[in-house]
Coordinates of N, CA and C in Angstrom, one line a residue:
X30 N 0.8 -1.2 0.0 CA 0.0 0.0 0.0 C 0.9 1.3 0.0
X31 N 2.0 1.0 0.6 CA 3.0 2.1 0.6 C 3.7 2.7 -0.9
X32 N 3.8 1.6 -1.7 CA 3.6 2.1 -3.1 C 2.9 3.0 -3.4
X33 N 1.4 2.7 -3.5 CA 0.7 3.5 -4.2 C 0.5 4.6 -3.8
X34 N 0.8 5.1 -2.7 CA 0.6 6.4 -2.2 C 2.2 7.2 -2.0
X35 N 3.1 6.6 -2.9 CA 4.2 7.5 -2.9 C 4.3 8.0 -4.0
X36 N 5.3 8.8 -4.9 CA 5.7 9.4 -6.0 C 6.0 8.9 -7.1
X37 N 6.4 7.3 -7.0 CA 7.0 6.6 -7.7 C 6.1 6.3 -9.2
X38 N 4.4 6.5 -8.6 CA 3.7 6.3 -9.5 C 3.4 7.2 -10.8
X39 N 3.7 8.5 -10.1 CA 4.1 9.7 -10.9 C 4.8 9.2 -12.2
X40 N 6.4 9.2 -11.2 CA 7.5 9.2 -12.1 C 6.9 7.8 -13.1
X41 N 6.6 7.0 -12.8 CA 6.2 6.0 -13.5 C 4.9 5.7 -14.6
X42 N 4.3 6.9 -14.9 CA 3.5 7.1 -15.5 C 4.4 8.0 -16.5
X43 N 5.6 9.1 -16.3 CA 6.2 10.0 -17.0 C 7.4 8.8 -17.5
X44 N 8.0 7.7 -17.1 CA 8.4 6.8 -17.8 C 7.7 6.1 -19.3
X45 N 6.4 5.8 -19.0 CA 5.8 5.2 -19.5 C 5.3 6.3 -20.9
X46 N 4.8 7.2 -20.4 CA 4.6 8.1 -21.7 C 6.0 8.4 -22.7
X47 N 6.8 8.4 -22.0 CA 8.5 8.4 -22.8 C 8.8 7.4 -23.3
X48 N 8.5 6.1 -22.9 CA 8.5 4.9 -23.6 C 7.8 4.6 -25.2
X49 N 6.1 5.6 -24.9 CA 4.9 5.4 -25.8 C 5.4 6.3 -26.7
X50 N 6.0 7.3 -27.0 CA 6.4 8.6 -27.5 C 7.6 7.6 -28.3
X51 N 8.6 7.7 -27.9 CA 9.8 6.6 -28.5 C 9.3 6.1 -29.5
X52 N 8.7 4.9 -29.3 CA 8.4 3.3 -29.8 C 7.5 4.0 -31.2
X53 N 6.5 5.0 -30.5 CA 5.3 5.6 -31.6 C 6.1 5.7 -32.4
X54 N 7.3 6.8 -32.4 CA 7.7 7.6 -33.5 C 8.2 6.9 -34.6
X55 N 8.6 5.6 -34.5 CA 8.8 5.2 -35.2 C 7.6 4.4 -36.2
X56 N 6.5 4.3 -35.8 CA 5.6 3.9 -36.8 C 4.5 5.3 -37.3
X57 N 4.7 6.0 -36.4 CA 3.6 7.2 -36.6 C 4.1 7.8 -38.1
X58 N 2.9 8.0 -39.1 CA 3.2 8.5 -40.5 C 3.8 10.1 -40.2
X59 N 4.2 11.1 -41.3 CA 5.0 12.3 -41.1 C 3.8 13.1 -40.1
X60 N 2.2 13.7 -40.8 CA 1.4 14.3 -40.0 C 0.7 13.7 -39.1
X61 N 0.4 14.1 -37.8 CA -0.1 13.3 -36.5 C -1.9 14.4 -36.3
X62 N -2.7 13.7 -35.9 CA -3.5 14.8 -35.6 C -3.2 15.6 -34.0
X63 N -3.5 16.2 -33.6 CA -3.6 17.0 -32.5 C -4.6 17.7 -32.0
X64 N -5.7 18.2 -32.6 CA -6.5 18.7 -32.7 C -8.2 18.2 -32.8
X65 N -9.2 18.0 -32.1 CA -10.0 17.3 -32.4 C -11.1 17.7 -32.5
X66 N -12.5 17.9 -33.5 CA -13.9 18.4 -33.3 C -14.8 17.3 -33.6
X67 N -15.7 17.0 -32.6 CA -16.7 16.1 -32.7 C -16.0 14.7 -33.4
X68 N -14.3 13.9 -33.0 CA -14.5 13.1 -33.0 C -13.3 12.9 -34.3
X69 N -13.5 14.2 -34.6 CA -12.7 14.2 -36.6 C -12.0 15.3 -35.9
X70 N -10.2 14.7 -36.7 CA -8.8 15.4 -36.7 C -9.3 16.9 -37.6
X71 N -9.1 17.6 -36.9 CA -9.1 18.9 -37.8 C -7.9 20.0 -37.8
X72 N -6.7 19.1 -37.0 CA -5.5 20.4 -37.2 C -4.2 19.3 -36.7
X73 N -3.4 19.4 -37.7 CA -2.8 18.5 -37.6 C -0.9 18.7 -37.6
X74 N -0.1 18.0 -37.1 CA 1.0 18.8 -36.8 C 2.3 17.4 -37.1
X75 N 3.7 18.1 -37.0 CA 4.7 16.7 -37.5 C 4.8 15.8 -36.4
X76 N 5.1 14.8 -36.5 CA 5.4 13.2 -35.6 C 6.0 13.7 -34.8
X77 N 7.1 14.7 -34.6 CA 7.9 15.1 -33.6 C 7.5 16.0 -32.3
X78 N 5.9 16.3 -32.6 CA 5.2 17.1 -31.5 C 4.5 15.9 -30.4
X79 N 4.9 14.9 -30.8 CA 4.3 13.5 -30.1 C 5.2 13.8 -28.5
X80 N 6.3 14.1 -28.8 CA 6.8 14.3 -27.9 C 6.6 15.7 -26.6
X81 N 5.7 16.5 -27.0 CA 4.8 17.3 -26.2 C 4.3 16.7 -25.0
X82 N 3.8 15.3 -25.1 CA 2.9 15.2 -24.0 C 4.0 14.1 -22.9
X83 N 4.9 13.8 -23.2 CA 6.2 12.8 -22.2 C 6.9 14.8 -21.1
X84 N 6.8 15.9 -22.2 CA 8.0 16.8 -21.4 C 6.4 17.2 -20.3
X85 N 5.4 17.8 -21.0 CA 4.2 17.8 -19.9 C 4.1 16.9 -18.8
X86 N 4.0 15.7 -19.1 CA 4.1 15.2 -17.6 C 5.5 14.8 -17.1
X87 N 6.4 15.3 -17.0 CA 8.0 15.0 -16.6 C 7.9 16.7 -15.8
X88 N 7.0 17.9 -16.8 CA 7.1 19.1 -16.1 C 6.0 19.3 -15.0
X89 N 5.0 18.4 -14.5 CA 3.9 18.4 -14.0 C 4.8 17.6 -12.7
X90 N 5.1 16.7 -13.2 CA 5.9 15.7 -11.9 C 6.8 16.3 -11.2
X91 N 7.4 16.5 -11.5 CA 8.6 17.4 -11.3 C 8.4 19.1 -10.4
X92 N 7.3 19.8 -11.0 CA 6.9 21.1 -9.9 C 5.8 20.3 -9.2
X93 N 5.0 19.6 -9.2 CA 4.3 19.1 -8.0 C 4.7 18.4 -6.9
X94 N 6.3 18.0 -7.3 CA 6.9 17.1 -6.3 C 7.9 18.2 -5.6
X95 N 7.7 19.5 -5.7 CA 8.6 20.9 -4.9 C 8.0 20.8 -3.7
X96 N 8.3 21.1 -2.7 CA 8.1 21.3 -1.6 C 6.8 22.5 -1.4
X97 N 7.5 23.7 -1.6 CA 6.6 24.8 -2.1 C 4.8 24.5 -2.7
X98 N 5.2 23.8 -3.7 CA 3.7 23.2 -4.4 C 3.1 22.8 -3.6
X99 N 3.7 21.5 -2.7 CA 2.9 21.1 -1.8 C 2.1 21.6 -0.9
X100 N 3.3 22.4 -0.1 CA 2.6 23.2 0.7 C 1.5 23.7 0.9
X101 N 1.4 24.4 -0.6 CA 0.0 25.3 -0.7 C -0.9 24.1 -0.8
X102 N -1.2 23.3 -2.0 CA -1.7 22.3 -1.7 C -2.5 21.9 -1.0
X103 N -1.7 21.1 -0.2 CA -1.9 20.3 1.5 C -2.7 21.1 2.0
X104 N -1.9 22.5 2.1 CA -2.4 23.8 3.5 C -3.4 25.0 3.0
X105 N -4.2 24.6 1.6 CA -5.1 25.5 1.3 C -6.5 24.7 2.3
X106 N -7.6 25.7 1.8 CA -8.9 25.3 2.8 C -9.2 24.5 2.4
X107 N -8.9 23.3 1.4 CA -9.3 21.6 1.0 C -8.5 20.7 2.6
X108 N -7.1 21.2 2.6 CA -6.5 20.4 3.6 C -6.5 18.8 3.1
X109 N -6.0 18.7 2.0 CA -5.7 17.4 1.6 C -4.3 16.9 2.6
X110 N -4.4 15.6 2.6 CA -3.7 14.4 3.0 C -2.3 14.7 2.1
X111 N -1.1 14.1 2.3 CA -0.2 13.9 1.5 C -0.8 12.2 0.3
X112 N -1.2 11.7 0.7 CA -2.4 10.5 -0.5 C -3.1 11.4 -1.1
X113 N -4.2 12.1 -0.5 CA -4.8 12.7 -1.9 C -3.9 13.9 -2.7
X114 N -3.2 14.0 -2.1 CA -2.6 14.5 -3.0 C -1.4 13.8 -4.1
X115 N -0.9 13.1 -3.4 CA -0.1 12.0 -5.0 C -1.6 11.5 -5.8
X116 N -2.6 11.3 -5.1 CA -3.5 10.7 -6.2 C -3.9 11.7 -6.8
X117 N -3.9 12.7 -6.4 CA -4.2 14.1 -7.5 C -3.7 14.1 -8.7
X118 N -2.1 14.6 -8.5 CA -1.3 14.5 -9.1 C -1.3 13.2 -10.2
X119 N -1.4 12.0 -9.9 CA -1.4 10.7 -10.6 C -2.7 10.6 -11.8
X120 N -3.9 11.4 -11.4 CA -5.1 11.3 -12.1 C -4.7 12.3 -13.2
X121 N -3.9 13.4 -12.6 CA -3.5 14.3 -14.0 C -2.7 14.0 -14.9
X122 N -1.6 13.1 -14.3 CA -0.8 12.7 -15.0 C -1.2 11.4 -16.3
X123 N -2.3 10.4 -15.5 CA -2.8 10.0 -16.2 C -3.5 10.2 -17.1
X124 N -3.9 11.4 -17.2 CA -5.1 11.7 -18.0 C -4.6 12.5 -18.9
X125 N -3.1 12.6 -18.8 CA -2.3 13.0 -19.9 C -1.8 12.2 -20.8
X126 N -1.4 11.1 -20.3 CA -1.0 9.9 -20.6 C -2.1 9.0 -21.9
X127 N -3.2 9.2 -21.0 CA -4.6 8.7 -21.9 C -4.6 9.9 -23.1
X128 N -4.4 10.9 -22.9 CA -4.5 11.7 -24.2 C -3.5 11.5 -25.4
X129 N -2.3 11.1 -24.9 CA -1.0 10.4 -25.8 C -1.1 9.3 -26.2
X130 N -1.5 8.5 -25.7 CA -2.5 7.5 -26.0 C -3.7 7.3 -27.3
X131 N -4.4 8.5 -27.1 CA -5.5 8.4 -28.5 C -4.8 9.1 -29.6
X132 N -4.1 10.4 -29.2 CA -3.9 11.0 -30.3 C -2.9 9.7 -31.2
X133 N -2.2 9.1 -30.5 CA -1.1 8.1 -31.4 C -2.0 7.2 -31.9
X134 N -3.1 6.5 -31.3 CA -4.1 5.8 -32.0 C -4.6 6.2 -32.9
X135 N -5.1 7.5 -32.9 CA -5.7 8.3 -34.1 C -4.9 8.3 -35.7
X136 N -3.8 8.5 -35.4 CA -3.2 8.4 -35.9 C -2.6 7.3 -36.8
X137 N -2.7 6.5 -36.0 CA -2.1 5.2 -36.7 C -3.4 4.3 -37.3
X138 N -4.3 4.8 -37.2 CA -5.9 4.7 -37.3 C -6.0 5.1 -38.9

């Protein structure tokens, strides 16, 4: 249990998006979509901006894990836990992750 409520899961989600970014680039065609309305690519950018969404969460992990960040955090009038707040953090990071995720699907789609 002590896992899942430490940081490791962070960094480990910002591994894994660096892994999916890598591996993609090499099958992803020159244009990637990026851009989405009702479903359909409508703006679309080179294979090399795939790598956008690995430095986002490596830059999200990284200032949420400052001391400072926390602070306020923790000690605004929510008064989170040091857990809810890695799970904070982990749902954003995920849900970044899931967005690198479709757009490279979309694409390869």
């Amino acid at each position: 249990m002590r896992f899942l409520n430490s940081r490791k899961i962070a960094w480990g989600i910002c591994i894994v998006g660096c892994l999916a970014a890598v591996i993609s680039l090499l099958f992803l065609p020159d244009l990637i979509p990026m851009h989405f309305s009702n479903g359909v690519a409508d703006d679309f950018s080179g294979k090399i901006q795939i790598f956008l969404f690995p430095v986002l969460e490596v830059f999200i992990a990284w200032l949420t894990g400052r001391e400072k960040v926390k602070y306020v955090l923790t000690h605004s009038k929510a008064f989170w836990s040091d857990v809810q707040y890695n799970w904070m953090i982990n749902g954003v990071l995920g849900f970044v992750l899931f967005t690198e995720f479709w757009v490279i699907y979309m694409a390869l789609r």
